Amino acid sequence: MSTPTAAIETTPTEMAELRLKPREERRLTAGHLWIFSNEVDTARTPLTAFQPGALCRVVGSHDRFLGYAYVNPHALICARIVGRDPDYPPGKLLIVHRLQVALALRERLHARPFYRLVYGESDGLPGLVLDRFDDVIVGQAGTAGMEALKADVVAAVQKVIGPRTFVWKNDSGARALEGLLGYVETAFGPEVAETVVAENDVRFFVPVGQGQKTGWFYDQAANRRALLKYVPGRRVLDVFCYLGGWGLAAAKAGATDVVCVDSSAPALELLRRSAEANGLDQVRTERADAFDALVALRAAGEKFDVVVIDPPAFIKRRKDIPKGQAAYRKLNQLAMQVLARDGVLVSCSCSHHLAQDDLVLAIQQSARHVDRFAQIVEVGGHAPDHPIHPAIPETRYLKSLFCRVVHD
Ligand code: SAH
């Protein structure tokens, strides 16, 4: 950042300090952004003195300034670094800078304005997600600190992007960990119930404010693209289809017959409207629990050349790992049982706590269970507009394994 003078004027001189215990600064200086409550020198700077979302200066040994952070005394991650340049305290100016840097990457990656614009910690804005649907921006603030910076985020988006509408979809369950309630609100612009995403030559109707997460899963975009070569002339099953990101793309790319399964009636309603608007009449939807639907399809003797399973995160916390692993194993087994000879299974997991090797193991065990031989032919992660923060493993979560499954 080259013009610090403007920022200095806005530096709150009385911003409170958060002091770390001796030797607790190593992780931060190595690049991490999170501070845990046991690392704070609470004798000198008690956490209870901070309001949730308050800004602070983080100070290490020998009075060394480590960065600006926001604090939540009630959360396990009690502070997150927002900036390390002493001339730029968190506020509109810093967020404008972060947005410009984030936008420059997305403009290199995408020819059209449909992408994840900000991916939290990985874009230097902890707790903030912004997805762009052309002139509609949907934001999610996941922490008390980001909640407190909302007005600055809105002003920065207005300046850097200038969209027609900005909606906060602050209804994720994870907000409870920060003591935050859920709500949806339009920050500026006309209220919109629906927008459109263009992907893989299909125009998808996307709910604004009502759907899953921000409304669309940009994280799978590169993997959905990778699917297209497997589908011409084939029968495709899209399980946990949501708005049909995989299934409609497959239909457009020449699949003869596509079955899309999800438990959400509103999602399937939008999917059917998208299918119709795109002239994809080989698509059928089925509202059901995915496990039940797979059992029923097998019982009916149905076979598919390509099966995609893209479930919600079965493992949200570490303690769910054993149960979650069992669910992934079960799901992969059921999917292989409806796979035709020499079929392709796309097996996904968005659980950070499920290691890629565990998903590989689930596939191996499932293949043995049904007496097949599986080859992993492609390994996909989240799309490049979800960059990984090298110090924060939690920013890497998605695994999409493309497997060929043949008779042994
Ligand atoms: N494949 C989608 C994203 C899936 S998100 C895409 O590429 O955009 C997970 C979906 O699973 C949601 O639509 C949710 O409604 C659905 N879902 C959750 N639990 C389910 C279950 N037990 N059976 C069927 N669908 C389920």
XYZ file of C-alpha atoms and ligand atoms in Angstrom:
434
model
C 0.000 0.000 0.000
C 1.597 3.203 -1.137
C -0.351 6.128 0.359
C -0.503 5.639 4.098
C -1.122 9.291 4.965
C -4.861 9.195 4.349
C -5.189 6.225 6.644
C -3.206 7.621 9.528
C -5.881 10.219 10.201
C -8.439 7.498 10.825
C -6.221 5.477 13.176
C -8.051 5.272 16.486
C -5.224 6.283 18.802
C -6.907 4.698 21.780
C -7.460 1.258 20.190
C -7.105 -1.306 22.980
C -4.181 -3.699 23.136
C -4.361 -7.468 23.187
C -1.120 -8.884 24.582
C 0.030 -12.407 23.889
C 1.815 -14.635 26.385
C 5.538 -15.072 25.849
C 6.342 -17.364 22.903
C 2.737 -17.396 21.655
C 3.429 -15.112 18.704
C 5.329 -17.594 16.558
C 2.271 -18.885 14.690
C 1.119 -15.346 13.885
C 4.516 -14.201 12.673
C 4.669 -17.360 10.535
C 1.512 -16.256 8.728
C -1.486 -17.528 10.674
C -4.345 -15.130 11.430
C -6.026 -16.723 14.428
C -5.446 -16.204 18.128
C -6.814 -18.713 20.639
C -7.895 -17.604 24.088
C -5.193 -19.620 25.874
C -2.520 -17.630 24.011
C -3.611 -14.276 25.430
C -1.874 -12.698 28.414
C -5.190 -12.227 30.192
C -3.506 -10.934 33.338
C -2.402 -7.822 31.427
C -5.178 -7.634 28.834
C -8.279 -9.491 30.042
C -10.495 -10.702 27.220
C -13.553 -9.813 29.266
C -12.698 -6.143 28.721
C -13.579 -6.503 25.021
C -17.011 -6.322 23.428
C -17.620 -8.992 20.771
C -16.307 -7.580 17.505
C -14.094 -4.893 19.069
C -10.902 -3.961 17.262
C -7.515 -4.207 18.943
C -3.776 -3.923 18.405
C -2.105 -7.286 18.950
C 1.169 -6.909 20.842
C 3.853 -9.546 21.365
C 6.994 -9.681 23.429
C 9.196 -6.553 23.603
C 6.066 -4.534 22.795
C 6.210 -5.701 19.197
C 3.156 -4.724 17.114
C 1.882 -7.890 15.416
C -1.203 -6.583 13.677
C -4.734 -5.293 14.009
C -7.353 -7.845 14.922
C -10.959 -8.091 15.908
C -11.874 -9.799 19.151
C -14.642 -12.078 20.326
C -14.095 -12.904 24.003
C -16.754 -15.657 23.820
C -15.320 -17.601 20.872
C -12.567 -20.214 20.940
C -10.795 -18.267 18.206
C -10.847 -15.130 20.301
C -9.192 -12.824 17.776
C -8.412 -12.762 14.063
C -5.798 -10.607 12.392
C -7.255 -8.242 9.790
C -4.087 -6.355 8.870
C -0.401 -6.148 9.687
C 0.370 -2.690 8.354
C 0.280 -0.242 11.295
C -0.830 2.550 8.944
C -3.984 0.696 7.908
C -6.336 -0.140 10.770
C -9.385 -2.203 9.820
C -11.971 0.008 8.141
C -13.272 1.027 4.760
C -9.869 1.970 3.327
C -8.287 -1.374 4.183
C -11.323 -3.307 2.932
C -11.296 -1.382 -0.354
C -7.670 -2.437 -0.770
C -8.450 -6.074 0.032
C -11.371 -6.065 -2.412
C -9.231 -4.629 -5.181
C -6.630 -7.347 -4.654
C -9.336 -10.042 -4.536
C -11.040 -8.684 -7.657
C -7.785 -8.640 -9.627
C -7.449 -12.412 -9.126
C -11.066 -13.140 -10.082
C -10.801 -11.009 -13.202
C -7.771 -13.026 -14.245
C -9.640 -16.284 -13.649
C -13.058 -15.476 -15.077
C -14.248 -13.895 -18.314
C -17.648 -13.198 -16.794
C -18.725 -11.699 -13.444
C -19.846 -14.933 -11.764
C -17.491 -16.008 -8.997
C -16.520 -16.071 -5.350
C -15.141 -12.584 -4.908
C -13.935 -12.914 -1.316
C -13.051 -16.125 0.469
C -12.517 -15.102 4.085
C -9.084 -15.577 5.603
C -7.608 -16.517 2.222
C -8.378 -13.010 0.955
C -7.277 -11.276 4.147
C -10.851 -10.652 5.308
C -11.454 -13.203 8.078
C -15.055 -14.278 8.437
C -16.258 -12.665 5.200
C -17.560 -14.398 2.094
C -18.764 -12.484 -0.959
C -20.224 -14.222 -4.002
C -20.853 -12.277 -7.169
C -23.751 -12.924 -9.510
C -23.049 -10.201 -12.048
C -24.689 -7.109 -10.512
C -25.920 -8.915 -7.398
C -23.534 -9.501 -4.488
C -24.429 -11.897 -1.690
C -22.357 -11.612 1.476
C -21.951 -13.742 4.562
C -20.447 -12.406 7.778
C -19.476 -15.358 9.949
C -17.905 -13.668 12.965
C -18.775 -10.920 15.442
C -15.775 -8.960 14.159
C -16.969 -9.052 10.566
C -20.500 -8.282 11.718
C -19.133 -5.114 13.335
C -17.347 -4.163 10.084
C -20.464 -4.645 7.936
C -20.996 -0.978 7.136
C -17.370 -0.661 5.974
C -17.730 -3.798 3.831
C -20.871 -2.410 2.214
C -19.203 0.944 1.527
C -16.128 -0.790 0.079
C -18.219 -3.049 -2.188
C -20.140 -0.019 -3.357
C -16.869 1.712 -4.264
C -14.961 -1.204 -5.836
C -17.790 -3.130 -7.549
C -20.848 -0.838 -7.517
C -23.403 -3.645 -7.887
C -27.127 -3.060 -8.227
C -27.960 -5.011 -5.085
C -26.061 -6.251 -2.027
C -27.707 -8.863 0.196
C -26.412 -10.136 3.538
C -27.272 -13.804 3.911
C -26.204 -14.051 7.507
C -28.092 -17.186 8.442
C -25.395 -19.862 8.718
C -25.496 -22.131 11.756
C -21.823 -21.389 12.447
C -22.755 -17.866 13.572
C -24.101 -19.311 16.821
C -20.501 -20.162 17.816
C -19.850 -16.413 17.715
C -23.017 -15.585 19.653
C -24.668 -14.138 16.532
C -28.278 -14.501 15.439
C -29.243 -15.345 11.888
C -30.959 -12.976 9.459
C -31.141 -11.979 5.795
C -31.192 -8.319 4.751
C -30.710 -6.203 1.669
C -27.909 -3.724 2.397
C -28.661 -1.601 -0.657
C -30.434 -1.783 -3.982
C -33.754 -3.317 -4.912
C -34.788 -6.526 -3.172
C -34.313 -9.490 -5.469
C -35.657 -12.973 -4.831
C -33.793 -14.625 -7.660
C -30.813 -14.184 -9.908
C -29.158 -16.180 -12.677
C -25.787 -17.920 -12.930
C -24.304 -18.751 -16.307
C -22.173 -21.891 -16.157
C -21.343 -24.635 -18.642
C -23.642 -23.098 -21.232
C -26.616 -23.331 -18.907
C -28.448 -20.456 -17.235
C -29.420 -21.511 -13.734
C -32.066 -19.788 -11.620
C -30.539 -19.079 -8.198
C -32.441 -18.008 -5.074
C -31.143 -14.872 -3.372
C -31.576 -14.928 0.385
C -33.399 -18.276 0.501
C -31.172 -21.042 -0.841
C -28.175 -22.952 0.480
C -25.206 -20.841 1.652
C -24.967 -17.813 -0.686
C -27.329 -19.436 -3.164
C -24.801 -21.160 -5.436
C -21.782 -23.424 -4.922
C -19.018 -21.767 -6.898
C -16.515 -24.070 -5.178
C -17.507 -26.978 -7.479
C -17.404 -24.973 -10.719
C -14.111 -26.405 -12.023
C -15.161 -29.954 -11.135
C -18.538 -29.580 -12.826
C -16.649 -28.487 -15.935
C -14.405 -31.537 -15.647
C -17.491 -33.770 -15.663
C -18.599 -32.795 -19.162
C -16.247 -35.087 -21.078
C -17.702 -38.185 -19.376
C -21.354 -37.605 -20.169
C -22.214 -37.420 -23.912
C -24.573 -40.253 -24.773
C -24.686 -41.431 -21.142
C -27.230 -41.822 -18.326
C -26.396 -39.568 -15.396
C -27.522 -39.550 -11.756
C -26.957 -36.326 -9.776
C -27.443 -36.990 -6.052
C -27.687 -34.011 -3.650
C -28.316 -32.033 -6.829
C -29.535 -28.733 -5.259
C -30.179 -26.499 -8.345
C -28.743 -29.046 -10.764
C -25.236 -27.619 -11.180
C -23.907 -31.020 -12.243
C -27.037 -32.591 -13.712
C -28.148 -29.766 -16.008
C -24.586 -29.226 -17.203
C -24.458 -32.932 -18.054
C -27.770 -32.706 -19.927
C -26.520 -29.712 -21.889
C -23.308 -31.593 -22.726
C -25.264 -34.456 -24.268
C -26.316 -36.855 -21.520
C -29.294 -38.843 -22.809
C -31.091 -39.067 -19.514
C -30.483 -37.282 -16.190
C -32.026 -38.015 -12.792
C -31.562 -35.345 -10.107
C -32.193 -36.211 -6.440
C -32.495 -33.816 -3.510
C -34.579 -33.504 -0.346
C -35.373 -29.823 -0.962
C -38.612 -29.095 -2.803
C -37.803 -25.414 -3.496
C -34.395 -26.371 -4.949
C -35.983 -28.933 -7.263
C -38.639 -26.444 -8.326
C -35.930 -24.000 -9.437
C -34.035 -26.858 -11.113
C -37.092 -27.818 -13.158
C -37.620 -24.202 -14.208
C -33.968 -23.964 -15.274
C -34.217 -27.236 -17.211
C -37.270 -25.962 -19.044
C -35.790 -22.545 -19.774
C -32.690 -24.227 -21.223
C -34.692 -26.761 -23.260
C -33.288 -29.749 -21.346
C -36.203 -32.140 -21.430
C -34.233 -35.296 -20.632
C -34.019 -34.238 -16.947
C -36.168 -35.815 -14.227
C -36.208 -34.786 -10.552
C -36.874 -36.884 -7.509
C -37.525 -35.429 -4.088
C -36.201 -37.921 -1.549
C -33.607 -38.637 1.056
C -30.490 -39.502 -0.938
C -29.803 -42.764 0.878
C -33.415 -43.942 0.426
C -33.428 -42.904 -3.230
C -30.251 -44.874 -3.952
C -31.669 -47.964 -2.257
C -34.904 -47.617 -4.262
C -33.072 -47.111 -7.572
C -31.032 -50.214 -6.926
C -34.137 -52.206 -6.014
C -35.714 -51.062 -9.287
C -32.643 -52.318 -11.160
C -31.714 -48.860 -12.482
C -28.161 -48.308 -13.734
C -26.328 -45.099 -14.546
C -23.112 -44.575 -16.489
C -22.183 -41.564 -14.369
C -23.145 -40.973 -10.733
C -22.334 -37.766 -8.865
C -22.629 -37.634 -5.088
C -22.085 -34.155 -3.677
C -23.470 -34.245 -0.129
C -23.520 -31.512 2.512
C -20.717 -31.739 5.088
C -21.392 -34.856 7.170
C -18.560 -33.921 9.535
C -18.916 -30.443 10.996
C -16.891 -31.036 14.146
C -14.019 -33.311 14.990
C -16.187 -35.469 17.202
C -18.403 -36.344 14.214
C -15.501 -37.984 12.359
C -16.319 -41.689 12.979
C -20.034 -41.289 12.225
C -19.264 -39.146 9.210
C -16.747 -41.604 7.821
C -19.359 -44.345 8.076
C -21.882 -42.163 6.198
C -19.396 -41.482 3.376
C -18.640 -45.214 3.140
C -22.330 -46.096 3.002
C -23.061 -43.450 0.390
C -20.225 -44.524 -1.896
C -21.311 -48.140 -1.601
C -24.903 -47.292 -2.534
C -23.699 -45.164 -5.442
C -21.538 -47.964 -6.828
C -24.497 -50.325 -6.664
C -26.374 -48.245 -9.247
C -23.333 -47.714 -11.456
C -23.348 -49.418 -14.867
C -20.390 -51.463 -16.139
C -17.356 -49.239 -16.668
C -19.103 -46.350 -14.949
C -17.793 -43.087 -13.549
C -18.450 -42.120 -9.949
C -17.779 -38.542 -8.880
C -17.482 -38.717 -5.110
C -17.304 -35.415 -3.256
C -16.823 -34.309 0.317
C -16.867 -30.758 1.591
C -15.985 -31.795 5.154
C -12.664 -30.268 6.123
C -12.370 -32.976 8.790
C -12.554 -35.793 6.243
C -9.022 -36.123 4.897
C -8.691 -36.868 1.201
C -7.083 -40.205 2.067
C -10.174 -41.151 4.061
C -12.379 -40.508 1.050
C -9.984 -42.565 -1.063
C -10.273 -45.333 1.520
C -14.090 -45.117 1.480
C -13.972 -45.558 -2.300
C -11.596 -48.497 -2.076
C -13.713 -50.228 0.576
C -16.936 -49.573 -1.343
C -15.449 -50.996 -4.517
C -14.344 -54.154 -2.714
C -17.757 -54.429 -1.088
C -19.493 -54.550 -4.477
C -16.707 -56.651 -5.990
C -15.477 -53.949 -8.356
C -12.177 -52.337 -9.123
C -11.942 -48.549 -8.793
C -9.426 -46.265 -10.486
C -9.165 -42.650 -9.382
C -8.745 -40.755 -12.626
C -9.082 -37.129 -11.502
C -8.714 -35.375 -8.173
C -10.470 -32.017 -7.882
C -10.536 -29.454 -5.103
C -12.277 -26.139 -4.837
C -12.107 -23.753 -7.740
C -9.235 -21.226 -7.891
C -11.531 -18.408 -6.760
C -11.378 -20.187 -3.371
C -7.629 -19.822 -2.788
C -6.044 -21.808 0.025
C -4.331 -19.875 2.816
C -1.061 -21.760 3.252
C -1.047 -21.319 7.038
C -4.715 -22.217 7.581
C -5.624 -25.811 6.675
C -9.312 -25.064 7.330
C -9.395 -23.017 4.105
C -9.006 -26.302 2.204
C -12.068 -28.491 2.454
C -13.452 -29.739 -0.848
C -12.495 -33.053 -2.438
C -14.047 -34.328 -5.642
C -12.672 -37.656 -6.790
C -13.507 -38.876 -10.286
C -13.398 -42.660 -10.218
C -13.768 -45.205 -12.958
C -15.365 -48.348 -11.581
C -14.947 -51.564 -13.570
C -15.682 -55.212 -12.972
C -12.740 -56.979 -11.442
N -24.452 -30.513 -5.868
C -24.839 -29.155 -5.550
C -24.580 -28.780 -4.130
C -25.176 -29.701 -3.105
S -25.449 -28.965 -1.557
C -24.138 -28.182 -6.491
O -23.205 -28.551 -7.219
O -24.540 -27.014 -6.510
C -26.200 -30.241 -0.685
C -27.640 -30.529 -1.088
O -28.000 -31.714 -0.391
C -28.664 -29.492 -0.687
O -29.393 -29.116 -1.826
C -29.597 -30.195 0.306
O -30.970 -29.879 0.105
C -29.367 -31.636 -0.026
N -29.528 -32.614 1.040
C -29.098 -32.558 2.306
N -29.346 -33.720 2.959
C -29.970 -34.521 2.072
C -30.452 -35.854 2.121
N -30.357 -36.584 3.230
N -31.018 -36.383 1.022
C -31.113 -35.652 -0.118
N -30.645 -34.399 -0.222
C -30.094 -33.840 0.855
